[in-house]
Tab-separated table of C-alpha atoms in Angstrom:
chain	number	residue	atom	x	y	z
A	1	UNK	CA	0.312	0.284	0.057
A	2	UNK	CA	1.205	3.342	-0.930
A	3	UNK	CA	2.488	5.597	2.442
A	4	UNK	CA	4.949	8.190	1.497
A	5	UNK	CA	3.288	11.080	2.795
A	6	UNK	CA	6.477	13.339	1.078
A	7	UNK	CA	5.617	12.425	-2.618
A	8	UNK	CA	2.719	14.773	-3.873
A	9	UNK	CA	-0.691	12.992	-4.666
A	10	UNK	CA	-0.405	13.115	-8.388
A	11	UNK	CA	-3.506	11.126	-8.585
A	12	UNK	CA	-5.465	14.011	-6.935
A	13	UNK	CA	-3.399	16.621	-8.442
A	14	UNK	CA	-3.805	14.921	-12.051
A	15	UNK	CA	-7.710	14.984	-11.435
A	16	UNK	CA	-7.689	18.899	-10.614
A	17	UNK	CA	-5.786	19.769	-13.872
A	18	UNK	CA	-7.483	17.580	-15.763
A	19	UNK	CA	-11.323	19.052	-14.518
A	20	UNK	CA	-9.486	22.588	-15.435
A	21	UNK	CA	-9.121	21.531	-18.813
A	22	UNK	CA	-12.583	20.116	-18.930
A	23	UNK	CA	-13.728	23.480	-17.723
A	24	UNK	CA	-11.693	25.492	-20.489
A	25	UNK	CA	-12.471	22.960	-23.242
A	26	UNK	CA	-16.326	23.855	-22.457
A	27	UNK	CA	-15.808	27.233	-23.062
A	28	UNK	CA	-15.130	26.535	-26.820
A	29	UNK	CA	-17.629	27.088	-29.324
A	30	UNK	CA	-17.533	25.630	-33.077
A	31	UNK	CA	-15.723	28.768	-34.236
A	32	UNK	CA	-13.114	28.597	-31.832
A	33	UNK	CA	-11.832	24.921	-33.077
A	34	UNK	CA	-9.908	26.614	-36.060
A	35	UNK	CA	-8.160	28.851	-33.577
A	36	UNK	CA	-3.538	28.652	-33.375
A	37	UNK	CA	-2.517	27.505	-30.175
A	38	UNK	CA	0.619	27.524	-28.305
A	39	UNK	CA	1.318	24.375	-29.605
A	40	UNK	CA	3.235	24.775	-32.991
A	41	UNK	CA	1.150	23.674	-35.889
A	42	UNK	CA	-2.074	22.653	-34.335
A	43	UNK	CA	-5.154	24.283	-34.323
A	44	UNK	CA	-7.523	24.001	-30.980
A	45	UNK	CA	-9.453	21.152	-32.874
A	46	UNK	CA	-5.685	19.484	-33.025
A	47	UNK	CA	-5.050	20.268	-29.480
A	48	UNK	CA	-8.510	18.755	-28.065
A	49	UNK	CA	-7.598	15.504	-30.636
A	50	UNK	CA	-4.149	15.299	-28.754
A	51	UNK	CA	-5.655	15.662	-25.481
A	52	UNK	CA	-8.418	12.989	-26.039
A	53	UNK	CA	-5.853	10.478	-27.434
A	54	UNK	CA	-3.485	10.819	-24.545
A	55	UNK	CA	-6.443	10.113	-21.990
A	56	UNK	CA	-7.005	7.194	-23.470
A	57	UNK	CA	-3.509	6.239	-23.997
A	58	UNK	CA	-2.867	6.676	-20.497
A	59	UNK	CA	-5.815	4.745	-19.007
A	60	UNK	CA	-4.916	1.885	-21.319
A	61	UNK	CA	-1.217	2.252	-19.719
A	62	UNK	CA	-3.147	2.115	-16.315
A	63	UNK	CA	-4.380	-1.543	-16.951
A	64	UNK	CA	-0.814	-2.551	-18.230
A	65	UNK	CA	-2.288	-2.759	-21.495
A	66	UNK	CA	1.156	-1.330	-23.954
A	67	UNK	CA	-0.297	-1.715	-27.652
A	68	UNK	CA	0.982	1.444	-29.339
A	69	UNK	CA	-2.587	1.304	-31.107
A	70	UNK	CA	-4.230	2.874	-27.906
A	71	UNK	CA	-1.833	6.478	-28.839
A	72	UNK	CA	-3.279	6.015	-32.408
A	73	UNK	CA	-5.110	10.022	-32.764
A	74	UNK	CA	-8.538	9.939	-31.692
A	75	UNK	CA	-11.587	11.192	-34.028
A	76	UNK	CA	-13.590	13.832	-32.313
A	77	UNK	CA	-16.566	13.082	-34.232
A	78	UNK	CA	-19.319	15.847	-34.805
A	79	UNK	CA	-18.934	16.533	-31.004
A	80	UNK	CA	-15.485	17.677	-30.117
A	81	UNK	CA	-16.241	19.069	-26.746
A	82	UNK	CA	-17.949	16.050	-25.794
A	83	UNK	CA	-15.676	13.804	-27.348
A	84	UNK	CA	-12.966	15.566	-25.068
A	85	UNK	CA	-15.022	15.432	-21.741
A	86	UNK	CA	-15.698	11.681	-22.255
A	87	UNK	CA	-11.641	10.368	-22.624
A	88	UNK	CA	-10.909	13.018	-19.687
A	89	UNK	CA	-13.465	11.511	-17.410
A	90	UNK	CA	-12.512	7.918	-18.382
A	91	UNK	CA	-8.603	8.781	-17.494
A	92	UNK	CA	-9.717	9.807	-14.221
A	93	UNK	CA	-11.832	6.686	-13.256
A	94	UNK	CA	-8.426	4.706	-14.462
A	95	UNK	CA	-6.295	6.782	-12.327
A	96	UNK	CA	-8.711	6.400	-9.143
A	97	UNK	CA	-9.462	2.787	-9.236
A	98	UNK	CA	-7.974	0.356	-6.817
A	99	UNK	CA	-4.667	-0.789	-6.522
A	100	UNK	CA	-3.535	1.713	-9.577
A	101	UNK	CA	-0.577	2.763	-7.356
A	102	UNK	CA	1.108	-0.156	-7.493
A	103	UNK	CA	1.331	-1.057	-11.066
A	104	UNK	CA	3.471	-0.019	-14.175
A	105	UNK	CA	2.382	1.905	-16.951
A	106	UNK	CA	3.835	0.714	-20.290
A	107	UNK	CA	4.186	3.996	-22.129
A	108	UNK	CA	5.297	2.886	-25.923
A	109	UNK	CA	5.445	6.785	-26.898
A	110	UNK	CA	8.444	6.899	-24.786
A	111	UNK	CA	9.862	4.013	-27.087
A	112	UNK	CA	12.234	1.138	-25.964
A	113	UNK	CA	9.168	-0.810	-24.290
A	114	UNK	CA	9.458	1.290	-21.317
A	115	UNK	CA	6.937	0.643	-18.367
A	116	UNK	CA	7.033	3.181	-15.753
A	117	UNK	CA	5.755	3.144	-11.948
A	118	UNK	CA	2.251	4.435	-11.814
A	119	UNK	CA	3.035	7.762	-9.856
A	120	UNK	CA	5.843	8.517	-12.126
A	121	UNK	CA	3.667	7.754	-15.203
A	122	UNK	CA	0.507	9.942	-13.391
A	123	UNK	CA	3.076	13.141	-13.091
A	124	UNK	CA	3.726	12.705	-16.618
A	125	UNK	CA	-0.108	13.197	-17.197
A	126	UNK	CA	-0.221	15.506	-14.547
A	127	UNK	CA	2.171	18.216	-16.004
A	128	UNK	CA	0.518	17.724	-19.279
A	129	UNK	CA	-2.628	18.819	-18.274
A	130	UNK	CA	-1.249	21.814	-16.300
A	131	UNK	CA	0.540	23.017	-19.500
A	132	UNK	CA	-2.683	21.920	-21.793
A	133	UNK	CA	-4.772	24.038	-19.193
A	134	UNK	CA	-2.658	26.831	-20.034
A	135	UNK	CA	-2.697	26.116	-23.336
A	136	UNK	CA	-6.228	25.975	-23.571
A	137	UNK	CA	-6.915	29.303	-21.629
A	138	UNK	CA	-4.397	31.322	-24.071
A	139	UNK	CA	-6.474	29.877	-27.207
A	140	UNK	CA	-9.596	31.033	-25.943
A	141	UNK	CA	-8.356	34.202	-24.485
A	142	UNK	CA	-9.410	33.673	-20.948
A	143	UNK	CA	-7.551	33.138	-17.513
A	144	UNK	CA	-6.755	29.851	-15.716
A	145	UNK	CA	-5.664	29.585	-12.103
A	146	UNK	CA	-4.123	26.644	-10.166
A	147	UNK	CA	-3.832	26.225	-6.361
A	148	UNK	CA	-0.072	26.947	-5.185
A	149	UNK	CA	0.251	23.422	-3.722
A	150	UNK	CA	-0.713	22.253	-7.437
A	151	UNK	CA	1.543	24.346	-8.976
A	152	UNK	CA	4.773	23.879	-6.498
A	153	UNK	CA	4.456	20.288	-7.494
A	154	UNK	CA	4.494	20.917	-10.879
A	155	UNK	CA	7.305	22.955	-11.087
A	156	UNK	CA	9.034	19.846	-9.338
A	157	UNK	CA	7.885	17.833	-12.445
A	158	UNK	CA	8.742	20.594	-15.022
A	159	UNK	CA	12.278	20.559	-13.764
A	160	UNK	CA	12.738	16.972	-14.113
A	161	UNK	CA	11.894	16.572	-17.720
A	162	UNK	CA	14.916	16.442	-19.456
A	163	UNK	CA	16.288	18.994	-21.515
A	164	UNK	CA	18.926	19.440	-24.424
A	165	UNK	CA	18.734	17.873	-27.887
A	166	UNK	CA	15.858	15.807	-26.965
A	167	UNK	CA	13.732	18.616	-26.723
A	168	UNK	CA	14.667	19.060	-30.916
A	169	UNK	CA	13.731	15.591	-31.687
A	170	UNK	CA	10.712	14.901	-33.936
A	171	UNK	CA	7.526	14.392	-31.902
A	172	UNK	CA	9.662	15.562	-28.415
A	173	UNK	CA	6.750	16.119	-25.960
A	174	UNK	CA	8.193	19.571	-25.165
A	175	UNK	CA	10.180	22.805	-26.923
A	176	UNK	CA	13.268	23.847	-25.865
A	177	UNK	CA	13.425	25.915	-22.370
A	178	UNK	CA	12.033	29.680	-22.776
A	179	UNK	CA	14.322	31.972	-21.184
A	180	UNK	CA	11.823	34.107	-18.730
A	181	UNK	CA	12.085	35.978	-15.603
A	182	UNK	CA	9.100	37.272	-13.401
A	183	UNK	CA	5.728	36.630	-13.854
A	184	UNK	CA	3.373	33.908	-12.218
A	185	UNK	CA	4.723	30.158	-10.890
A	186	UNK	CA	2.561	29.163	-13.704
A	187	UNK	CA	4.728	31.142	-16.051
A	188	UNK	CA	7.738	29.473	-14.860
A	189	UNK	CA	6.345	26.165	-15.462
A	190	UNK	CA	5.193	26.631	-18.940
A	191	UNK	CA	8.636	28.560	-19.769
A	192	UNK	CA	10.653	25.755	-18.450
A	193	UNK	CA	8.712	23.636	-20.766
A	194	UNK	CA	9.129	25.247	-23.940
A	195	UNK	CA	5.768	27.918	-23.945
A	196	UNK	CA	6.604	31.705	-24.070
A	197	UNK	CA	4.453	32.851	-21.194
A	198	UNK	CA	3.538	35.674	-23.404
A	199	UNK	CA	1.865	34.446	-26.058
A	200	UNK	CA	0.765	34.987	-28.680
A	201	UNK	CA	3.174	38.109	-28.715
């Protein structure tokens, strides 16, 4: 049984980040789906499709399923926001399942047949949805706020993400770090992970 209180509760923190992304996605209207996002080359539709796919993939990984097919880009069908919400609720339920923290998560997108301890894998998902919530907010021109405890945990995860040449590889999860001073803790986090806090300036 997991008892290490020094480790952030990534399941709870991830749920907060994902629910924030659901609330932000719900603000999107059809006309917004063609907007460009801070994710280079992705419209809002493309970002939601990516996020939906990641939810499905991580939910499968939480069950020990490592087939790359789970990570194939998902269609949003004729209800992009509803499809996204359903995928988000699916992964939240998967991460809340009994015994999930005792499992290994195969994450084939990382290559090499790697499987990760549950807490580490969920921390990957968590940082993605802190950043993707910021992406959604920027795209829609609205604000996003997180509790200080969540941001402190996210900063720790962000600082642990490998930098250097790996960030330049095709398909890299994050772009190279952006030099940035001042601003909020969330600004610091997104800059570490390759976003300009002043986007789209």
